[in-house]
Tab-separated table of N, CA and C in Angstrom:
chain	number	residue	atom	x	y	z
A	1	UNK	N	-27.860	4.924	2.901
A	1	UNK	CA	-26.505	3.550	3.341
A	1	UNK	C	-25.271	3.860	3.103
A	2	UNK	N	-24.414	4.347	4.191
A	2	UNK	CA	-23.417	4.693	3.864
A	2	UNK	C	-21.700	2.893	3.874
A	3	UNK	N	-20.679	3.550	3.576
A	3	UNK	CA	-20.175	2.368	3.340
A	3	UNK	C	-19.687	1.870	4.964
A	4	UNK	N	-19.888	2.296	5.809
A	4	UNK	CA	-19.127	1.949	7.768
A	4	UNK	C	-20.190	0.544	7.721
A	5	UNK	N	-21.545	0.831	6.759
A	5	UNK	CA	-23.013	-0.825	7.215
A	5	UNK	C	-22.556	-2.585	6.255
A	6	UNK	N	-21.239	-1.137	4.759
A	6	UNK	CA	-20.890	-2.534	4.565
A	6	UNK	C	-19.269	-3.380	4.487
A	7	UNK	N	-18.715	-2.387	5.050
A	7	UNK	CA	-17.469	-2.960	4.392
A	7	UNK	C	-16.695	-3.932	6.046
A	8	UNK	N	-15.474	-3.931	5.657
A	8	UNK	CA	-15.060	-5.069	6.669
A	8	UNK	C	-13.924	-4.652	7.170
A	9	UNK	N	-13.862	-4.851	9.091
A	9	UNK	CA	-13.248	-4.507	9.781
A	9	UNK	C	-12.371	-5.061	11.117
A	10	UNK	N	-13.199	-6.423	10.722
A	10	UNK	CA	-11.772	-8.494	11.549
A	10	UNK	C	-11.158	-7.997	10.679
A	11	UNK	N	-9.641	-8.681	11.383
A	11	UNK	CA	-8.952	-9.277	10.742
A	11	UNK	C	-8.076	-8.894	9.445
A	12	UNK	N	-8.184	-7.729	9.398
A	12	UNK	CA	-7.764	-6.903	8.060
A	12	UNK	C	-6.233	-7.189	7.759
A	13	UNK	N	-5.887	-7.803	6.597
A	13	UNK	CA	-4.313	-7.764	6.504
A	13	UNK	C	-3.783	-6.639	5.320
A	14	UNK	N	-2.766	-6.278	5.476
A	14	UNK	CA	-1.588	-5.503	5.144
A	14	UNK	C	-0.516	-5.436	4.646
A	15	UNK	N	0.288	-4.923	3.737
A	15	UNK	CA	1.507	-5.485	3.544
A	15	UNK	C	2.511	-4.023	4.484
A	16	UNK	N	3.178	-4.118	4.378
A	16	UNK	CA	4.686	-3.098	4.104
A	16	UNK	C	5.310	-2.907	2.979
A	17	UNK	N	5.449	-1.841	2.663
A	17	UNK	CA	6.135	-0.902	1.030
A	17	UNK	C	7.397	-1.692	1.092
A	18	UNK	N	8.092	-2.566	2.269
A	18	UNK	CA	9.468	-3.115	2.064
A	18	UNK	C	9.544	-4.144	1.764
A	19	UNK	N	8.127	-4.850	1.933
A	19	UNK	CA	7.529	-6.618	2.269
A	19	UNK	C	7.916	-7.069	0.063
A	20	UNK	N	8.656	-8.213	0.066
A	20	UNK	CA	9.106	-8.528	-1.021
A	20	UNK	C	7.554	-8.794	-1.906
A	21	UNK	N	6.768	-8.689	-2.855
A	21	UNK	CA	6.031	-8.881	-4.303
A	21	UNK	C	5.863	-10.248	-3.806
A	22	UNK	N	6.735	-11.227	-2.990
A	22	UNK	CA	6.249	-13.024	-3.367
A	22	UNK	C	6.092	-13.178	-1.796
A	23	UNK	N	6.563	-11.950	-0.891
A	23	UNK	CA	5.451	-11.980	0.915
A	23	UNK	C	4.073	-11.676	0.507
A	24	UNK	N	4.082	-10.451	0.289
A	24	UNK	CA	2.734	-10.130	-0.519
A	24	UNK	C	1.202	-10.709	-1.429
A	25	UNK	N	2.253	-11.720	-2.355
A	25	UNK	CA	1.812	-12.748	-2.790
A	25	UNK	C	1.207	-14.382	-2.290
A	26	UNK	N	1.438	-14.387	-1.300
A	26	UNK	CA	1.929	-15.257	0.074
A	26	UNK	C	0.312	-15.061	0.770
A	27	UNK	N	0.923	-13.614	1.324
A	27	UNK	CA	-0.586	-12.939	2.302
A	27	UNK	C	-1.657	-12.974	1.162
A	28	UNK	N	-1.209	-12.778	0.488
A	28	UNK	CA	-2.845	-12.548	-0.220
A	28	UNK	C	-4.005	-14.032	-0.157
A	29	UNK	N	-2.762	-14.978	-0.524
A	29	UNK	CA	-2.923	-17.121	-0.599
A	29	UNK	C	-3.355	-17.053	0.675
A	30	UNK	N	-3.058	-16.600	1.567
A	30	UNK	CA	-3.308	-17.645	2.653
A	30	UNK	C	-4.707	-16.156	3.113
A	31	UNK	N	-4.427	-15.315	3.016
A	31	UNK	CA	-6.034	-14.672	3.699
A	31	UNK	C	-7.213	-14.675	2.978
A	32	UNK	N	-6.441	-15.438	1.556
A	32	UNK	CA	-7.737	-15.570	0.508
A	32	UNK	C	-8.686	-14.027	0.319
A	33	UNK	N	-7.439	-13.209	-0.248
A	33	UNK	CA	-7.913	-11.700	-0.703
A	33	UNK	C	-6.992	-11.073	-1.534
A	34	UNK	N	-8.056	-10.171	-2.396
A	34	UNK	CA	-6.971	-9.564	-2.982
A	34	UNK	C	-7.247	-8.228	-3.805
A	35	UNK	N	-6.343	-7.968	-2.818
A	35	UNK	CA	-5.610	-7.023	-2.066
A	35	UNK	C	-5.787	-6.567	-1.249
A	36	UNK	N	-4.552	-5.765	-1.485
A	36	UNK	CA	-3.665	-5.992	0.251
A	36	UNK	C	-3.485	-4.070	0.695
A	37	UNK	N	-3.821	-3.149	1.717
A	37	UNK	CA	-3.598	-2.116	1.748
A	37	UNK	C	-2.392	-1.879	2.553
A	38	UNK	N	-1.188	-1.082	1.900
A	38	UNK	CA	-0.069	-1.151	2.082
A	38	UNK	C	0.103	0.134	3.271
A	39	UNK	N	1.370	-0.011	4.373
A	39	UNK	CA	1.341	0.788	5.444
A	39	UNK	C	2.327	0.670	6.070
A	40	UNK	N	2.789	2.459	6.561
A	40	UNK	CA	3.964	2.332	7.028
A	40	UNK	C	3.068	3.707	7.905
A	41	UNK	N	2.999	2.852	9.215
A	41	UNK	CA	3.364	3.690	10.611
A	41	UNK	C	1.895	3.481	10.879
A	42	UNK	N	1.502	2.355	10.486
A	42	UNK	CA	-0.247	2.850	10.139
A	42	UNK	C	-1.397	3.726	9.386
A	43	UNK	N	-0.491	4.074	8.439
A	43	UNK	CA	-0.837	4.842	7.935
A	43	UNK	C	-0.871	4.581	6.097
A	44	UNK	N	-2.041	4.090	5.384
A	44	UNK	CA	-1.897	4.221	4.156
A	44	UNK	C	-1.037	4.672	3.382
A	45	UNK	N	-0.400	4.199	2.710
A	45	UNK	CA	0.594	4.551	2.517
A	45	UNK	C	0.160	4.534	0.339
A	46	UNK	N	-0.430	3.410	-0.113
A	46	UNK	CA	-0.610	2.197	-1.246
A	46	UNK	C	-1.433	1.164	-1.268
A	47	UNK	N	-1.828	0.686	-2.254
A	47	UNK	CA	-2.699	-0.095	-2.462
A	47	UNK	C	-2.328	-1.472	-3.259
A	48	UNK	N	-2.311	-2.899	-3.356
A	48	UNK	CA	-1.010	-3.690	-3.569
A	48	UNK	C	-2.447	-4.659	-4.834
A	49	UNK	N	-3.200	-5.061	-5.121
A	49	UNK	CA	-4.024	-5.377	-5.725
A	49	UNK	C	-2.924	-6.815	-6.011
A	50	UNK	N	-3.726	-7.780	-6.708
A	50	UNK	CA	-3.218	-9.656	-7.328
A	50	UNK	C	-3.371	-9.124	-8.702
A	51	UNK	N	-3.964	-7.240	-9.479
A	51	UNK	CA	-3.400	-7.765	-10.977
A	51	UNK	C	-2.003	-6.436	-10.674
A	52	UNK	N	-1.774	-6.253	-9.572
A	52	UNK	CA	-0.845	-5.488	-9.779
A	52	UNK	C	0.450	-6.743	-9.644
A	53	UNK	N	0.396	-7.526	-8.959
A	53	UNK	CA	1.774	-8.426	-8.768
A	53	UNK	C	1.439	-9.661	-10.385
A	54	UNK	N	0.548	-9.472	-11.001
A	54	UNK	CA	0.823	-10.774	-12.320
A	54	UNK	C	0.980	-9.158	-12.939
A	55	UNK	N	0.578	-8.737	-13.088
A	55	UNK	CA	0.968	-7.189	-13.925
A	55	UNK	C	2.998	-7.180	-13.846
A	56	UNK	N	4.011	-7.131	-12.759
A	56	UNK	CA	4.234	-6.668	-12.751
A	56	UNK	C	5.109	-8.565	-13.353
A	57	UNK	N	5.276	-9.799	-12.103
A	57	UNK	CA	4.727	-11.017	-12.710
A	57	UNK	C	5.678	-10.861	-15.016
A	58	UNK	N	4.311	-10.586	-14.562
A	58	UNK	CA	4.296	-10.649	-16.328
A	58	UNK	C	4.878	-9.999	-17.528
A	59	UNK	N	5.251	-8.670	-16.783
A	59	UNK	CA	6.429	-8.450	-17.716
A	59	UNK	C	8.239	-8.634	-17.377
A	60	UNK	N	7.984	-9.500	-16.817
A	60	UNK	CA	9.299	-10.955	-16.831
A	60	UNK	C	9.844	-9.927	-15.426
A	61	UNK	N	9.388	-9.517	-14.367
A	61	UNK	CA	9.917	-9.630	-12.959
A	61	UNK	C	10.407	-10.702	-12.757
A	62	UNK	N	10.559	-10.571	-11.241
A	62	UNK	CA	10.603	-11.765	-9.978
A	62	UNK	C	10.361	-11.175	-8.971
A	63	UNK	N	9.541	-12.011	-8.757
A	63	UNK	CA	8.212	-11.684	-6.590
A	63	UNK	C	9.824	-11.638	-5.929
A	64	UNK	N	10.442	-12.046	-5.757
A	64	UNK	CA	11.046	-12.747	-4.917
A	64	UNK	C	12.793	-12.020	-4.368
A	65	UNK	N	12.854	-11.216	-5.330
A	65	UNK	CA	14.514	-10.463	-5.544
A	65	UNK	C	14.893	-9.209	-4.575
A	66	UNK	N	15.810	-9.124	-3.776
A	66	UNK	CA	15.782	-7.838	-2.971
A	66	UNK	C	15.098	-6.724	-3.507
A	67	UNK	N	15.322	-6.341	-5.377
A	67	UNK	CA	14.586	-5.506	-5.253
A	67	UNK	C	13.551	-5.590	-5.619
A	68	UNK	N	12.184	-6.659	-5.862
A	68	UNK	CA	10.927	-6.492	-6.380
A	68	UNK	C	9.871	-6.464	-5.067
A	69	UNK	N	10.146	-5.154	-4.689
A	69	UNK	CA	9.085	-4.441	-2.728
A	69	UNK	C	8.241	-4.792	-3.660
A	70	UNK	N	6.848	-4.176	-2.413
A	70	UNK	CA	5.821	-3.777	-2.464
A	70	UNK	C	5.797	-2.622	-3.782
A	71	UNK	N	6.733	-1.455	-2.769
A	71	UNK	CA	6.623	-0.549	-3.457
A	71	UNK	C	6.847	-0.586	-4.710
A	72	UNK	N	6.920	-1.498	-5.293
A	72	UNK	CA	7.664	-1.542	-7.277
A	72	UNK	C	6.256	-0.981	-7.788
A	73	UNK	N	5.497	-1.866	-7.069
A	73	UNK	CA	4.009	-1.954	-7.425
A	73	UNK	C	2.635	-1.968	-7.350
A	74	UNK	N	3.122	-1.412	-6.914
A	74	UNK	CA	1.268	-0.607	-5.657
A	74	UNK	C	1.462	-0.235	-6.612
A	75	UNK	N	-0.308	1.104	-6.267
A	75	UNK	CA	-0.172	1.983	-6.647
A	75	UNK	C	-0.658	3.010	-5.700
A	76	UNK	N	-0.081	4.304	-6.004
A	76	UNK	CA	-0.064	5.380	-5.138
A	76	UNK	C	-0.218	6.552	-5.711
A	77	UNK	N	-1.402	7.456	-5.097
A	77	UNK	CA	-1.460	7.731	-3.874
A	77	UNK	C	-3.047	6.278	-3.863
A	78	UNK	N	-3.063	5.326	-3.081
A	78	UNK	CA	-4.178	5.214	-2.682
A	78	UNK	C	-5.418	5.498	-2.864
A	79	UNK	N	-6.383	5.118	-3.932
A	79	UNK	CA	-7.847	5.236	-3.952
A	79	UNK	C	-8.285	5.154	-2.832
A	80	UNK	N	-9.062	5.794	-1.203
A	80	UNK	CA	-9.522	5.014	-0.894
A	80	UNK	C	-10.739	5.749	-0.079
A	81	UNK	N	-11.609	5.119	0.584
A	81	UNK	CA	-12.864	5.398	0.818
A	81	UNK	C	-13.011	5.683	2.510
A	82	UNK	N	-13.973	6.609	2.628
A	82	UNK	CA	-14.093	7.112	4.021
A	82	UNK	C	-15.972	6.363	5.175
A	83	UNK	N	-15.524	6.128	6.224
A	83	UNK	CA	-16.544	4.848	6.731
A	83	UNK	C	-17.925	5.760	6.664
A	84	UNK	N	-18.409	6.649	6.214
A	84	UNK	CA	-19.528	8.057	6.020
A	84	UNK	C	-20.169	8.156	4.585
A	85	UNK	N	-19.354	8.095	4.465
A	85	UNK	CA	-19.621	8.342	2.657
A	85	UNK	C	-20.696	7.127	2.013
A	86	UNK	N	-21.302	7.834	1.647
A	86	UNK	CA	-22.495	6.753	0.668
A	86	UNK	C	-22.504	6.192	-0.378
A	87	UNK	N	-23.076	4.826	0.010
A	87	UNK	CA	-22.576	3.350	-0.641
A	87	UNK	C	-22.102	3.727	-2.136
A	88	UNK	N	-23.562	3.912	-2.832
A	88	UNK	CA	-23.587	3.983	-4.013
A	88	UNK	C	-22.212	5.056	-4.805
A	89	UNK	N	-22.372	6.352	-4.211
A	89	UNK	CA	-21.326	6.756	-4.680
A	89	UNK	C	-20.077	7.042	-4.508
A	90	UNK	N	-19.478	5.449	-3.502
A	90	UNK	CA	-17.945	5.029	-3.560
A	90	UNK	C	-18.427	3.869	-4.429
A	91	UNK	N	-19.743	2.419	-4.540
A	91	UNK	CA	-19.598	1.651	-6.061
A	91	UNK	C	-19.380	2.190	-7.149
A	92	UNK	N	-19.686	3.888	-7.750
A	92	UNK	CA	-19.788	3.749	-9.043
A	92	UNK	C	-18.083	4.328	-9.186
A	93	UNK	N	-18.209	4.629	-7.632
A	93	UNK	CA	-16.302	5.193	-8.055
A	93	UNK	C	-15.148	3.516	-8.132
A	94	UNK	N	-15.894	2.746	-8.168
A	94	UNK	CA	-15.176	2.044	-8.133
A	94	UNK	C	-15.022	0.545	-9.788
A	95	UNK	N	-16.240	1.132	-9.955
A	95	UNK	CA	-16.482	0.497	-11.562
A	95	UNK	C	-16.233	1.738	-12.438
A	96	UNK	N	-16.272	2.927	-11.611
A	96	UNK	CA	-15.555	4.012	-13.046
A	96	UNK	C	-13.984	3.944	-12.645
A	97	UNK	N	-13.267	3.262	-11.880
A	97	UNK	CA	-11.891	3.184	-11.836
A	97	UNK	C	-11.384	1.890	-12.648
A	98	UNK	N	-12.221	0.975	-12.085
A	98	UNK	CA	-12.050	-0.007	-12.108
A	98	UNK	C	-10.747	-1.442	-11.271
A	99	UNK	N	-12.547	-0.676	-10.500
A	99	UNK	CA	-11.089	-0.809	-8.389
A	99	UNK	C	-11.870	-1.955	-7.609
A	100	UNK	N	-11.645	-3.101	-7.806
A	100	UNK	CA	-12.162	-4.320	-6.859
A	100	UNK	C	-11.537	-4.180	-5.189
A	101	UNK	N	-11.168	-3.465	-4.584
A	101	UNK	CA	-12.015	-3.220	-3.351
A	101	UNK	C	-10.844	-1.736	-2.920
A	102	UNK	N	-11.367	-0.972	-2.033
A	102	UNK	CA	-10.773	0.056	-1.378
A	102	UNK	C	-10.568	-0.326	0.336
A	103	UNK	N	-9.364	0.553	0.594
A	103	UNK	CA	-8.893	0.735	1.577
A	103	UNK	C	-9.977	2.245	2.305
A	104	UNK	N	-11.093	2.095	3.804
A	104	UNK	CA	-11.468	2.977	4.515
A	104	UNK	C	-10.088	2.896	5.065
A	105	UNK	N	-10.594	4.383	5.008
A	105	UNK	CA	-9.773	5.431	6.011
A	105	UNK	C	-10.169	6.250	6.752
A	106	UNK	N	-9.821	6.837	8.250
A	106	UNK	CA	-10.145	7.878	8.611
A	106	UNK	C	-8.541	8.113	9.123
A	107	UNK	N	-8.342	9.462	8.815
A	107	UNK	CA	-7.228	10.842	8.883
A	107	UNK	C	-5.949	9.851	8.649
A	108	UNK	N	-6.360	9.249	7.455
A	108	UNK	CA	-4.859	8.360	6.746
A	108	UNK	C	-4.956	7.776	7.756
A	109	UNK	N	-5.956	6.762	8.100
A	109	UNK	CA	-4.965	5.367	8.777
A	109	UNK	C	-6.221	4.003	8.128
A	110	UNK	N	-5.636	3.048	8.206
A	110	UNK	CA	-7.228	1.950	7.652
A	110	UNK	C	-7.862	1.693	8.773
A	111	UNK	N	-9.280	1.647	8.633
A	111	UNK	CA	-9.897	1.648	9.951
A	111	UNK	C	-11.070	0.343	9.066
A	112	UNK	N	-11.100	-0.266	8.148
A	112	UNK	CA	-11.489	-0.423	7.573
A	112	UNK	C	-11.204	-0.975	5.548
A	113	UNK	N	-11.896	-2.138	5.055
A	113	UNK	CA	-11.738	-2.236	3.830
A	113	UNK	C	-13.341	-2.995	2.990
A	114	UNK	N	-13.513	-1.926	1.513
A	114	UNK	CA	-14.658	-2.796	1.438
A	114	UNK	C	-14.608	-3.251	-0.358
A	115	UNK	N	-14.776	-4.187	-0.492
A	115	UNK	CA	-14.461	-5.149	-2.413
A	115	UNK	C	-15.625	-5.152	-2.630
A	116	UNK	N	-15.901	-5.499	-3.863
A	116	UNK	CA	-16.572	-5.673	-4.777
A	116	UNK	C	-17.664	-7.490	-4.028
A	117	UNK	N	-16.449	-8.003	-3.281
A	117	UNK	CA	-17.700	-9.142	-3.013
A	117	UNK	C	-18.435	-8.414	-1.031
A	118	UNK	N	-17.862	-7.570	-0.648
A	118	UNK	CA	-19.242	-6.975	0.286
A	118	UNK	C	-20.305	-6.094	-0.854
A	119	UNK	N	-20.227	-5.684	-1.461
A	119	UNK	CA	-21.241	-5.313	-2.260
A	119	UNK	C	-22.067	-5.857	-2.359
A	120	UNK	N	-21.437	-6.863	-3.978
A	120	UNK	CA	-22.401	-8.297	-3.899
A	120	UNK	C	-23.057	-8.822	-2.709
A	121	UNK	N	-22.847	-9.190	-1.480
A	121	UNK	CA	-23.529	-9.814	-0.666
A	121	UNK	C	-23.837	-9.394	0.046
A	122	UNK	N	-24.284	-7.075	-0.175
A	122	UNK	CA	-25.077	-6.757	0.782
A	122	UNK	C	-26.243	-7.076	-0.556
A	123	UNK	N	-26.096	-6.528	-1.280
A	123	UNK	CA	-27.008	-6.996	-2.736
A	123	UNK	C	-27.838	-8.409	-2.502
A	124	UNK	N	-27.422	-9.368	-2.811
A	124	UNK	CA	-27.764	-10.830	-2.191
A	124	UNK	C	-29.084	-10.341	-1.523
A	125	UNK	N	-28.238	-10.589	-0.182
A	125	UNK	CA	-28.731	-10.298	0.869
A	125	UNK	C	-30.012	-9.413	1.406
A	126	UNK	N	-30.336	-8.145	0.533
A	126	UNK	CA	-30.871	-7.006	0.510
A	126	UNK	C	-32.364	-8.273	-0.319
A	127	UNK	N	-31.874	-8.980	-1.450
A	127	UNK	CA	-32.476	-8.979	-2.877
A	127	UNK	C	-33.020	-10.347	-2.133
A	128	UNK	N	-32.505	-11.505	-1.188
A	128	UNK	CA	-33.173	-12.657	-0.467
A	128	UNK	C	-33.583	-12.396	0.399
A	129	UNK	N	-33.911	-11.664	1.014
A	129	UNK	CA	-34.535	-11.673	2.341
A	129	UNK	C	-35.659	-11.680	2.595
A	130	UNK	N	-36.806	-12.644	3.165
A	130	UNK	CA	-38.054	-13.016	2.827
A	130	UNK	C	-38.861	-11.590	3.593
A	131	UNK	N	-39.753	-10.543	2.932
A	131	UNK	CA	-40.241	-9.965	3.290
A	131	UNK	C	-40.465	-10.244	4.800
A	132	UNK	N	-40.561	-9.520	5.585
A	132	UNK	CA	-41.841	-9.549	6.884
A	132	UNK	C	-43.209	-9.790	6.705
A	133	UNK	N	-44.004	-11.520	6.976
A	133	UNK	CA	-45.075	-10.982	6.918
A	133	UNK	C	-46.059	-9.928	7.875
A	134	UNK	N	-46.866	-9.584	7.376
A	134	UNK	CA	-47.817	-8.450	7.571
A	134	UNK	C	-48.963	-9.225	7.611
A	135	UNK	N	-49.935	-10.341	7.407
A	135	UNK	CA	-50.760	-10.716	7.757
A	135	UNK	C	-51.536	-10.774	8.749
């Protein structure tokens, strides 16, 4: 199984590196997501997670000041996945790196996201899908 079979491709939310961290937090809250790919000219240049925002704020920084921009707290370069990658290898990388979501890219451009929720949803679907009746 590969990443393409599990990744989310619809309604992907992104943020720019010059946006404020407050705007990113609002977008995450509104979009009910914990990870935002940071894009510049449609290319993924970083990723910002809920954890990154909490760490920034926990270090005594504000979220809404003119110097409190996404670029200051984002992870760069981003760890990414490719749609044709083996799902098990990507899941293992997410576990070893303690990452809850990866942008899925093609030639550096965002084509999807894969998150622990996507992986868990697939596991649950496989475990609880009734086997076909062969009787």
